PDB file of C-alpha atoms in Angstrom:
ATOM      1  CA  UNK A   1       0.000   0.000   0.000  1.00 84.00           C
ATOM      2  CA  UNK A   2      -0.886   2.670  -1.460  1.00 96.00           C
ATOM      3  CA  UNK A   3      -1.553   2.201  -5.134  1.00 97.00           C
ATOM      4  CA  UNK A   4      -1.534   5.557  -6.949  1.00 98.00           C
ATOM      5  CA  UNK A   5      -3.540   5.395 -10.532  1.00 98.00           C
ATOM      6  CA  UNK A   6      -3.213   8.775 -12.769  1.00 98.00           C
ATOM      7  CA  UNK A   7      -5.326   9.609 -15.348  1.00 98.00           C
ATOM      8  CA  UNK A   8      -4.304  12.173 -17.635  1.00 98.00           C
ATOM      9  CA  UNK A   9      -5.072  13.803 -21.137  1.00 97.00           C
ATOM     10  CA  UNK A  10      -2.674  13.030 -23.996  1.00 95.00           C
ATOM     11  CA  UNK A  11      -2.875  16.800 -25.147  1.00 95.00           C
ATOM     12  CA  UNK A  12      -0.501  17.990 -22.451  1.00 94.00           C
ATOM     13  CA  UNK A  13       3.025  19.004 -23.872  1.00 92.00           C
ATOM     14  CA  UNK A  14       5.800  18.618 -21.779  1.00 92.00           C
ATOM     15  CA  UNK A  15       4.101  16.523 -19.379  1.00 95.00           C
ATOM     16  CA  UNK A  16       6.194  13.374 -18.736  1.00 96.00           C
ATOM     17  CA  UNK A  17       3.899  10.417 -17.180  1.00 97.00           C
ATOM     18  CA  UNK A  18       6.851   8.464 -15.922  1.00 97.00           C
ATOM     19  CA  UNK A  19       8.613  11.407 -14.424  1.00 98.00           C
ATOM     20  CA  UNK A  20       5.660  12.648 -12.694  1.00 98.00           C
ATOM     21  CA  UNK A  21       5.016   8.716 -11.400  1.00 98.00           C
ATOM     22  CA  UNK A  22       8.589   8.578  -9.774  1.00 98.00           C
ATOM     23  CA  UNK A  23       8.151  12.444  -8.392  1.00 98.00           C
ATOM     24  CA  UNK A  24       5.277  11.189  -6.444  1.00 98.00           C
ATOM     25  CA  UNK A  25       6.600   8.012  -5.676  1.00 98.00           C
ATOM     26  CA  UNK A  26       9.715   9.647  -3.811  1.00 98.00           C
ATOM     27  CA  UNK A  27       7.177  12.226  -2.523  1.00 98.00           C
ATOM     28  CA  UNK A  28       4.799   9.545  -0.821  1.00 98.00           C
ATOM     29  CA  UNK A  29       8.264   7.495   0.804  1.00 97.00           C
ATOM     30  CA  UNK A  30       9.654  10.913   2.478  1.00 97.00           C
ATOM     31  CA  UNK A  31       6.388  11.381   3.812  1.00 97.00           C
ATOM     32  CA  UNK A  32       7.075   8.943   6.558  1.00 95.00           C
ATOM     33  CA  UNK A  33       3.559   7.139   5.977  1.00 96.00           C
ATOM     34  CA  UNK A  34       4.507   4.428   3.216  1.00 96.00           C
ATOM     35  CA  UNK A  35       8.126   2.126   3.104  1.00 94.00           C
ATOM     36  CA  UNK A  36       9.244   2.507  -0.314  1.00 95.00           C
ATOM     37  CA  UNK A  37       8.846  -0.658  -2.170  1.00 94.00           C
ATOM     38  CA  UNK A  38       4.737  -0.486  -0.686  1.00 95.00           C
ATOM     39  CA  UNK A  39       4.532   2.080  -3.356  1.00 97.00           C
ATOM     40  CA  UNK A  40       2.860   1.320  -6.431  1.00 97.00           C
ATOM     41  CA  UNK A  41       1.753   4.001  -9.561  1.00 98.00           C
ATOM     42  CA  UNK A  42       0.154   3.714 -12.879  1.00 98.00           C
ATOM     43  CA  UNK A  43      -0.272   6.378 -15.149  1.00 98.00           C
ATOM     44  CA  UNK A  44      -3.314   5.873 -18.395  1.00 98.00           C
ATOM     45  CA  UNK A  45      -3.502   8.021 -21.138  1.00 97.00           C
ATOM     46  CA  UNK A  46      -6.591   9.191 -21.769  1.00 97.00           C
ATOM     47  CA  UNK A  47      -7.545  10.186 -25.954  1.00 95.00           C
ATOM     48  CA  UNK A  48     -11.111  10.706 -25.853  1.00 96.00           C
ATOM     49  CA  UNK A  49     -12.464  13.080 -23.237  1.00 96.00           C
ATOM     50  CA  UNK A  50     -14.981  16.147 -22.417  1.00 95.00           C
ATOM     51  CA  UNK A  51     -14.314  18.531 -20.138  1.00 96.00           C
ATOM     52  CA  UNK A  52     -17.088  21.212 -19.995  1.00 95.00           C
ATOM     53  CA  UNK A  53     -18.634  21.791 -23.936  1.00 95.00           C
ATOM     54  CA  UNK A  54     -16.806  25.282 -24.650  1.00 91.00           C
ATOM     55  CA  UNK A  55     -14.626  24.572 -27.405  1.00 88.00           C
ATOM     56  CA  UNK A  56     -10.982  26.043 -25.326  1.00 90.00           C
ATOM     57  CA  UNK A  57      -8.240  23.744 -24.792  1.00 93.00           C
ATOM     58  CA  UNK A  58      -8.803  21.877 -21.772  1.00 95.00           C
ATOM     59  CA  UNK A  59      -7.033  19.106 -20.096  1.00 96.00           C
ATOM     60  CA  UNK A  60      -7.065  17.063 -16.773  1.00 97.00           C
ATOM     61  CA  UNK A  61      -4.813  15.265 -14.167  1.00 97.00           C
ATOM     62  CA  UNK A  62      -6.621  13.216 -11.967  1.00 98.00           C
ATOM     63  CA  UNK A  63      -4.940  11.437  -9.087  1.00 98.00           C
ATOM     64  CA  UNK A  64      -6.255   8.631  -6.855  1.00 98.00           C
ATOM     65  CA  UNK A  65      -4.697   7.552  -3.696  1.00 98.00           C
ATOM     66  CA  UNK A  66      -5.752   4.027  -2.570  1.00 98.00           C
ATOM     67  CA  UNK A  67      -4.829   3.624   0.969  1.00 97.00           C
ATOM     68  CA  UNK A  68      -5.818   0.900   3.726  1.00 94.00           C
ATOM     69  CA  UNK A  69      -8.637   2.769   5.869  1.00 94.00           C
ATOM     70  CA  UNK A  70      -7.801   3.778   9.555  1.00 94.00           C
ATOM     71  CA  UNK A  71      -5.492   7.317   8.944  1.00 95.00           C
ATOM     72  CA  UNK A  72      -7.137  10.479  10.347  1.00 96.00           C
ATOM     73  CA  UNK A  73      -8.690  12.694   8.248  1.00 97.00           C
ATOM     74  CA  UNK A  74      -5.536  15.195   8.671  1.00 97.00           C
ATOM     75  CA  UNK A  75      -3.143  12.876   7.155  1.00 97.00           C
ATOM     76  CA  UNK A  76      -5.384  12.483   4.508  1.00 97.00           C
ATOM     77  CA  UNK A  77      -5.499  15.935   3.778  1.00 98.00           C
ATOM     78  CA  UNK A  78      -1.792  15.985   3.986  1.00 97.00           C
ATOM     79  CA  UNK A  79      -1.473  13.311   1.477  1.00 98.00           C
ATOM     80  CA  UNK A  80      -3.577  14.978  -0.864  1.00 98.00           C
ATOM     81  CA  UNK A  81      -1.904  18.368  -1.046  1.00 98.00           C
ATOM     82  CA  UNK A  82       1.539  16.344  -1.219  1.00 98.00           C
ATOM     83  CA  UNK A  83       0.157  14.318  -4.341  1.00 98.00           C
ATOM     84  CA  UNK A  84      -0.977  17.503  -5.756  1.00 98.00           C
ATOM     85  CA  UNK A  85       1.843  19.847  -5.413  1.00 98.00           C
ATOM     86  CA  UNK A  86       3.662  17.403  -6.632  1.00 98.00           C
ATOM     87  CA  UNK A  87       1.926  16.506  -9.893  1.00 98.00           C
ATOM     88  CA  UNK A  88       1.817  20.515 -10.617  1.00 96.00           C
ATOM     89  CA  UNK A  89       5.386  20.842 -10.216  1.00 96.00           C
ATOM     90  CA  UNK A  90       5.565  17.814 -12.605  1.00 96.00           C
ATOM     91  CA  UNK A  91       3.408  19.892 -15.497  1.00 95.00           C
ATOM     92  CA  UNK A  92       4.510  22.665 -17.554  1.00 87.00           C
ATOM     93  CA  UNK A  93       4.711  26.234 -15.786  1.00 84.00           C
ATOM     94  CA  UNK A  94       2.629  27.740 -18.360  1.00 81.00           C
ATOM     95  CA  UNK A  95       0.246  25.477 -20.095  1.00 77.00           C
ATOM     96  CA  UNK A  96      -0.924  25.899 -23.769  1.00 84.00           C
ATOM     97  CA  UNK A  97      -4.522  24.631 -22.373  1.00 93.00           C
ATOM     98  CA  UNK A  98      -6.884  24.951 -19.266  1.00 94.00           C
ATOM     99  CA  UNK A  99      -5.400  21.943 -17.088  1.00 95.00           C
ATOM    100  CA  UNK A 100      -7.817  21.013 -14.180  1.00 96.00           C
ATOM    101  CA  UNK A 101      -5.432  18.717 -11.030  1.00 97.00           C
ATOM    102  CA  UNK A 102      -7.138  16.918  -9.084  1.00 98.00           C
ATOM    103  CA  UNK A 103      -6.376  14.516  -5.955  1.00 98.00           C
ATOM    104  CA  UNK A 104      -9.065  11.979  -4.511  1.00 98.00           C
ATOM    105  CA  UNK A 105      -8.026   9.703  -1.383  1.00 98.00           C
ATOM    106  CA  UNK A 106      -9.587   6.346  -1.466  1.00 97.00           C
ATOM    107  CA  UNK A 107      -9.748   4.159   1.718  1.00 96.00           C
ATOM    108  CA  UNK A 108      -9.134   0.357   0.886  1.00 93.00           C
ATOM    109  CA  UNK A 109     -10.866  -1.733   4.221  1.00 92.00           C
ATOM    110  CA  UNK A 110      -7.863  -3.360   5.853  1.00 85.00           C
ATOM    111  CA  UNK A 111     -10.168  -6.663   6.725  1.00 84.00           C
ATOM    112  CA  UNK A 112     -10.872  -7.117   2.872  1.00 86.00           C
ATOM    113  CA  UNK A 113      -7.142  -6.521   1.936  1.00 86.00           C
ATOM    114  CA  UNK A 114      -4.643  -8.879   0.694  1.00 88.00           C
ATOM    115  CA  UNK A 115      -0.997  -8.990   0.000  1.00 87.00           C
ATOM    116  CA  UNK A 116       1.675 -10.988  -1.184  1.00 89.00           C
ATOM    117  CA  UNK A 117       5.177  -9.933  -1.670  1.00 88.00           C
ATOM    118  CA  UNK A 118       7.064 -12.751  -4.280  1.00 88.00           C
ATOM    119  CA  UNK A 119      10.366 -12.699  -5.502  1.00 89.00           C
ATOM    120  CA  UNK A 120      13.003  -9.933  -5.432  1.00 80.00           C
ATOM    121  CA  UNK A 121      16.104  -9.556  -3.517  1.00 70.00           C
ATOM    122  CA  UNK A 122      15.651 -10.314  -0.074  1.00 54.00           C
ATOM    123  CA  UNK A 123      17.605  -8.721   2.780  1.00 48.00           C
ATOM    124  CA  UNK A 124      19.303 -10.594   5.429  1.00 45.00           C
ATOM    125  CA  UNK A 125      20.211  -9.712   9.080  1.00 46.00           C
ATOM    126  CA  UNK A 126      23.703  -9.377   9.992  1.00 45.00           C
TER     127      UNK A 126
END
């Protein structure tokens, strides 16, 4: 835990998916609520969208958080800005279109949860 899933318009120069992905990634470890290798992000593509029906140049970043349930509502609020600040520092300063960031924290019930780690290097005590 947590699995972060971006979707984001294709029509967004200078936005790098992957780049943004490990941004957030380091972002979410520093924060002190996650160990590193929990953290898991996807970023889709999205070609055919509406946003509004005014014919501008509009785009979207929307971020979801999946996170097992029991944090207070503060460090969910934390999380979110983090996410967010990060993804905008991840986007062009000055945007050739209307972008619209957004950040939603889902809570994942810890009693339906389930988790197996496979493979990998595995660390050994001393």
């Amino acid at each position: 835990m947590p699995h972060l899933i971006v979707e984001h318009t294709r029509n967004i120069p200078g936005f790098e998916a992957h780049a943004a992905l490990r941004a957030v990634n380091a972002a979410l470890a520093a924060s002190g609520h996650f160990e590193e290798a929990d953290i898991k992000s996807r970023a889709h593509a999205v070609d055919t969208f509406e946003i509004g029906t005014a014919p501008e140049a509009r785009g979207f970043v929307a971020a979801q958080l999946l996170i097992l349930s029991g944090r207070p509502a503060e460090a969910k609020r934390q999380l979110s800005r983090l996410v967010l600040e990060t993804l905008r520092a991840a986007l062009p300063a000055e945007p050739a279109l209307q972008l619209q960031v957004s950040v939603e924290i889902v809570d994942i019930e810890r009693d339906s949860y389930a988790k197996a780690v496979l493979g990998g290097a595995r660390s050994t005590a001393g």
